């Protein structure tokens, strides 16, 4: 799939947003972030609808995927300003959304369909909103070993609970649920990233452990970036 025009539009949108709001008040910036959360939610609903009319089982469409959870967690993080929630949506959800639009699954073969457009807007917003929230000073990024450990525990707790739920739906009710993509045979046919992970570790749930080094590397790069930019403040 070719998404170059989507990427170009994304870079242009980020550049224009930063320019337009360069001298804006924090209140105006916050209102804009809330507008983006509404757009994110709308794109999510549209994308969900296309899976629904495709006749996917309703129990496979619960808002329990990582990026689905972000739709609800982002406005909570913006309003409550809870650092642990914002860290989760920035590092975990934001990184997952970025990977999703860079390594696109087979469900989105029609590049300019409304299904693909809603998918892209939905996931790009999950990456963009926490990024702008931090750039504009609402949330200070301070990646360290404690935050990495906290995020690891959160991800393991959520993912393992959902893996048990997947096993229940698959083995007892014969419903192909795959929340957090913990069942490799359901995930690998539609996404090359999961196929690669499973080729290294051919076991359900455990194969996703490859994502942790990627998360830690991402946090380390953010740490280096923050250290570098602090010298110019």
Tab-separated table of C-alpha atoms in Angstrom:
chain	number	residue	atom	x	y	z
A	1	UNK	CA	0.000	0.000	0.000
A	2	UNK	CA	1.199	3.482	-0.857
A	3	UNK	CA	0.495	6.073	1.843
A	4	UNK	CA	3.026	8.710	0.795
A	5	UNK	CA	0.355	11.368	0.340
A	6	UNK	CA	-1.014	10.596	3.794
A	7	UNK	CA	2.463	11.041	5.284
A	8	UNK	CA	3.018	14.259	3.358
A	9	UNK	CA	-0.320	15.653	4.543
A	10	UNK	CA	0.563	14.647	8.116
A	11	UNK	CA	3.902	16.474	8.073
A	12	UNK	CA	2.221	19.520	6.539
A	13	UNK	CA	-0.532	19.456	9.167
A	14	UNK	CA	2.001	19.252	12.020
A	15	UNK	CA	4.076	22.107	10.591
A	16	UNK	CA	1.037	24.338	10.059
A	17	UNK	CA	-0.338	23.545	13.526
A	18	UNK	CA	2.931	24.423	15.248
A	19	UNK	CA	3.172	27.643	13.205
A	20	UNK	CA	-0.437	28.725	13.764
A	21	UNK	CA	-0.332	28.054	17.510
A	22	UNK	CA	3.245	29.264	18.051
A	23	UNK	CA	2.188	32.338	20.014
A	24	UNK	CA	-1.237	31.145	21.158
A	25	UNK	CA	-2.348	30.954	24.762
A	26	UNK	CA	-2.374	27.634	26.574
A	27	UNK	CA	-6.168	27.804	26.781
A	28	UNK	CA	-6.462	28.060	22.999
A	29	UNK	CA	-3.994	25.217	22.526
A	30	UNK	CA	-5.900	23.054	24.993
A	31	UNK	CA	-9.194	23.690	23.195
A	32	UNK	CA	-7.547	22.660	19.931
A	33	UNK	CA	-6.333	19.430	21.520
A	34	UNK	CA	-9.878	18.683	22.656
A	35	UNK	CA	-11.127	19.279	19.114
A	36	UNK	CA	-8.557	16.760	17.908
A	37	UNK	CA	-9.820	14.226	20.454
A	38	UNK	CA	-13.339	14.660	19.022
A	39	UNK	CA	-12.002	14.110	15.478
A	40	UNK	CA	-10.098	11.081	16.748
A	41	UNK	CA	-13.260	9.620	18.283
A	42	UNK	CA	-15.252	10.254	15.094
A	43	UNK	CA	-12.603	8.567	12.937
A	44	UNK	CA	-12.580	5.618	15.336
A	45	UNK	CA	-16.360	5.215	15.111
A	46	UNK	CA	-16.263	5.370	11.295
A	47	UNK	CA	-13.483	2.781	11.172
A	48	UNK	CA	-15.353	0.573	13.640
A	49	UNK	CA	-18.482	0.811	11.461
A	50	UNK	CA	-16.661	-0.596	8.431
A	51	UNK	CA	-15.607	-3.655	10.392
A	52	UNK	CA	-19.161	-4.002	11.669
A	53	UNK	CA	-20.765	-3.947	8.211
A	54	UNK	CA	-18.100	-6.422	7.095
A	55	UNK	CA	-19.955	-8.789	9.455
A	56	UNK	CA	-17.168	-9.162	12.005
A	57	UNK	CA	-18.538	-10.627	15.232
A	58	UNK	CA	-19.555	-7.903	17.656
A	59	UNK	CA	-17.436	-9.474	20.422
A	60	UNK	CA	-14.343	-8.948	18.274
A	61	UNK	CA	-15.147	-5.234	17.967
A	62	UNK	CA	-15.101	-4.175	21.602
A	63	UNK	CA	-12.884	-1.106	22.231
A	64	UNK	CA	-10.119	-3.204	23.769
A	65	UNK	CA	-7.302	-2.879	21.279
A	66	UNK	CA	-4.443	-0.637	22.356
A	67	UNK	CA	-5.340	2.200	19.997
A	68	UNK	CA	-9.042	1.813	20.814
A	69	UNK	CA	-8.244	2.326	24.486
A	70	UNK	CA	-6.293	5.454	23.588
A	71	UNK	CA	-9.451	7.087	22.218
A	72	UNK	CA	-10.843	7.104	25.745
A	73	UNK	CA	-7.600	7.533	27.684
A	74	UNK	CA	-6.363	10.611	25.785
A	75	UNK	CA	-9.203	12.971	26.839
A	76	UNK	CA	-8.964	11.596	30.396
A	77	UNK	CA	-5.217	12.325	30.409
A	78	UNK	CA	-5.719	15.817	28.966
A	79	UNK	CA	-8.371	16.748	31.516
A	80	UNK	CA	-6.940	15.101	34.631
A	81	UNK	CA	-3.285	15.759	33.729
A	82	UNK	CA	-2.353	12.422	35.299
A	83	UNK	CA	1.271	11.802	34.329
A	84	UNK	CA	1.017	8.006	34.376
A	85	UNK	CA	-1.925	8.034	31.952
A	86	UNK	CA	-0.245	10.520	29.632
A	87	UNK	CA	2.971	8.495	29.706
A	88	UNK	CA	0.939	5.445	28.690
A	89	UNK	CA	-0.774	7.167	25.763
A	90	UNK	CA	2.442	8.905	24.671
A	91	UNK	CA	4.924	6.053	24.842
A	92	UNK	CA	2.758	2.953	24.437
A	93	UNK	CA	-0.338	4.007	22.502
A	94	UNK	CA	1.445	6.678	20.472
A	95	UNK	CA	4.228	4.309	19.451
A	96	UNK	CA	1.731	1.564	18.578
A	97	UNK	CA	-0.298	3.998	16.471
A	98	UNK	CA	2.841	5.193	14.676
A	99	UNK	CA	3.822	1.612	13.845
A	100	UNK	CA	0.259	0.920	12.672
A	101	UNK	CA	0.361	3.666	10.043
A	102	UNK	CA	3.887	2.789	8.951
A	103	UNK	CA	3.285	-0.982	8.743
A	104	UNK	CA	-0.300	-1.115	7.492
A	105	UNK	CA	-2.336	-4.306	7.760
A	106	UNK	CA	-4.066	-6.071	4.885
A	107	UNK	CA	-7.481	-4.705	5.870
A	108	UNK	CA	-6.549	-1.404	4.197
A	109	UNK	CA	-5.601	-2.368	0.664
A	110	UNK	CA	-7.764	0.365	-0.898
A	111	UNK	CA	-5.546	3.377	-0.216
A	112	UNK	CA	-8.146	6.108	-0.675
A	113	UNK	CA	-11.228	4.379	0.723
A	114	UNK	CA	-13.105	5.890	3.638
A	115	UNK	CA	-12.114	2.826	5.700
A	116	UNK	CA	-8.402	3.524	5.117
A	117	UNK	CA	-8.815	7.272	5.615
A	118	UNK	CA	-10.636	6.802	8.920
A	119	UNK	CA	-8.002	4.273	10.011
A	120	UNK	CA	-5.198	6.706	9.237
A	121	UNK	CA	-6.820	9.739	10.892
A	122	UNK	CA	-7.740	7.637	13.915
A	123	UNK	CA	-4.190	6.340	14.436
A	124	UNK	CA	-2.362	9.510	13.420
A	125	UNK	CA	-4.385	11.455	15.992
A	126	UNK	CA	-3.341	9.024	18.724
A	127	UNK	CA	0.281	9.801	17.907
A	128	UNK	CA	-0.247	13.534	17.325
A	129	UNK	CA	-2.307	14.585	20.353
A	130	UNK	CA	0.105	13.374	23.076
A	131	UNK	CA	3.007	14.762	21.054
A	132	UNK	CA	1.447	18.245	20.853
A	133	UNK	CA	0.422	18.001	24.498
A	134	UNK	CA	4.079	17.582	25.448
A	135	UNK	CA	5.512	20.046	22.925
A	136	UNK	CA	3.174	22.722	24.262
A	137	UNK	CA	4.230	22.064	27.842
A	138	UNK	CA	1.124	20.392	29.257
A	139	UNK	CA	3.045	17.208	30.039
A	140	UNK	CA	6.756	17.046	30.742
A	141	UNK	CA	8.481	14.044	29.207
A	142	UNK	CA	10.860	12.517	31.734
A	143	UNK	CA	11.588	8.972	30.590
A	144	UNK	CA	13.539	6.996	33.162
A	145	UNK	CA	13.852	3.470	34.533
A	146	UNK	CA	10.899	3.940	36.898
A	147	UNK	CA	8.547	5.121	34.144
A	148	UNK	CA	9.751	2.256	31.923
A	149	UNK	CA	9.011	-0.238	34.709
A	150	UNK	CA	5.588	1.299	35.409
A	151	UNK	CA	4.646	1.125	31.734
A	152	UNK	CA	5.894	-2.457	31.481
A	153	UNK	CA	3.736	-3.532	34.421
A	154	UNK	CA	0.691	-1.732	32.974
A	155	UNK	CA	1.146	-3.305	29.544
A	156	UNK	CA	1.686	-6.797	30.968
A	157	UNK	CA	-1.362	-6.530	33.235
A	158	UNK	CA	-3.672	-5.312	30.465
A	159	UNK	CA	-2.322	-7.586	27.743
A	160	UNK	CA	-2.365	-10.747	29.860
A	161	UNK	CA	-5.942	-10.077	30.983
A	162	UNK	CA	-6.982	-9.617	27.363
A	163	UNK	CA	-5.073	-12.735	26.321
A	164	UNK	CA	-7.155	-14.747	28.780
A	165	UNK	CA	-10.276	-13.098	27.343
A	166	UNK	CA	-9.119	-14.018	23.824
A	167	UNK	CA	-8.586	-17.632	24.871
A	168	UNK	CA	-12.063	-17.750	26.404
A	169	UNK	CA	-13.765	-16.394	23.288
A	170	UNK	CA	-11.704	-18.512	20.898
A	171	UNK	CA	-11.756	-21.842	22.709
A	172	UNK	CA	-15.141	-21.786	24.432
A	173	UNK	CA	-17.321	-19.743	22.073
A	174	UNK	CA	-15.354	-20.188	18.820
A	175	UNK	CA	-15.192	-16.421	18.287
A	176	UNK	CA	-11.914	-15.235	16.653
A	177	UNK	CA	-11.192	-12.402	19.082
A	178	UNK	CA	-7.629	-11.142	19.115
A	179	UNK	CA	-7.401	-8.137	21.410
A	180	UNK	CA	-3.852	-6.809	21.696
A	181	UNK	CA	-3.087	-9.315	18.912
A	182	UNK	CA	-1.986	-11.946	21.427
A	183	UNK	CA	-3.022	-14.888	19.195
A	184	UNK	CA	-0.259	-15.065	16.602
A	185	UNK	CA	-2.141	-17.184	14.035
A	186	UNK	CA	-4.871	-14.549	13.875
A	187	UNK	CA	-2.457	-11.612	13.773
A	188	UNK	CA	0.297	-12.716	11.392
A	189	UNK	CA	-1.760	-13.138	8.183
A	190	UNK	CA	-2.858	-9.500	8.221
A	191	UNK	CA	0.263	-7.660	9.394
A	192	UNK	CA	3.935	-8.168	8.428
A	193	UNK	CA	5.227	-6.787	11.735
A	194	UNK	CA	3.440	-9.494	13.723
A	195	UNK	CA	4.557	-12.083	11.186
A	196	UNK	CA	8.159	-11.023	11.783
A	197	UNK	CA	7.785	-11.188	15.573
A	198	UNK	CA	6.201	-14.648	15.335
A	199	UNK	CA	9.025	-15.892	13.128
A	200	UNK	CA	11.408	-15.092	15.990
A	201	UNK	CA	9.222	-16.327	18.864
A	202	UNK	CA	6.529	-18.758	17.607
A	203	UNK	CA	4.332	-18.700	20.715
A	204	UNK	CA	1.050	-16.899	21.394
A	205	UNK	CA	1.326	-13.818	23.605
A	206	UNK	CA	5.052	-14.329	24.257
A	207	UNK	CA	5.903	-13.342	20.684
A	208	UNK	CA	4.819	-9.780	21.501
A	209	UNK	CA	7.658	-9.459	24.020
A	210	UNK	CA	9.729	-8.242	21.061
A	211	UNK	CA	7.815	-4.969	21.401
A	212	UNK	CA	9.388	-4.167	24.776
A	213	UNK	CA	12.915	-3.511	23.461
A	214	UNK	CA	11.327	-1.291	20.813
A	215	UNK	CA	9.456	0.608	23.532
A	216	UNK	CA	12.603	1.039	25.620
A	217	UNK	CA	14.565	2.222	22.590
A	218	UNK	CA	11.807	4.735	21.828
A	219	UNK	CA	11.909	6.025	25.400
A	220	UNK	CA	15.704	6.273	25.265
A	221	UNK	CA	15.548	8.294	22.047
A	222	UNK	CA	13.035	10.637	23.677
A	223	UNK	CA	15.383	10.936	26.654
A	224	UNK	CA	18.305	11.865	24.388
A	225	UNK	CA	16.119	14.343	22.520
A	226	UNK	CA	15.015	16.015	25.752
A	227	UNK	CA	18.618	16.227	26.981
A	228	UNK	CA	19.732	17.723	23.652
A	229	UNK	CA	16.976	20.328	23.403
A	230	UNK	CA	17.385	21.364	27.051
A	231	UNK	CA	20.789	22.809	26.166
A	232	UNK	CA	19.124	25.390	23.933
A	233	UNK	CA	16.513	26.596	26.407
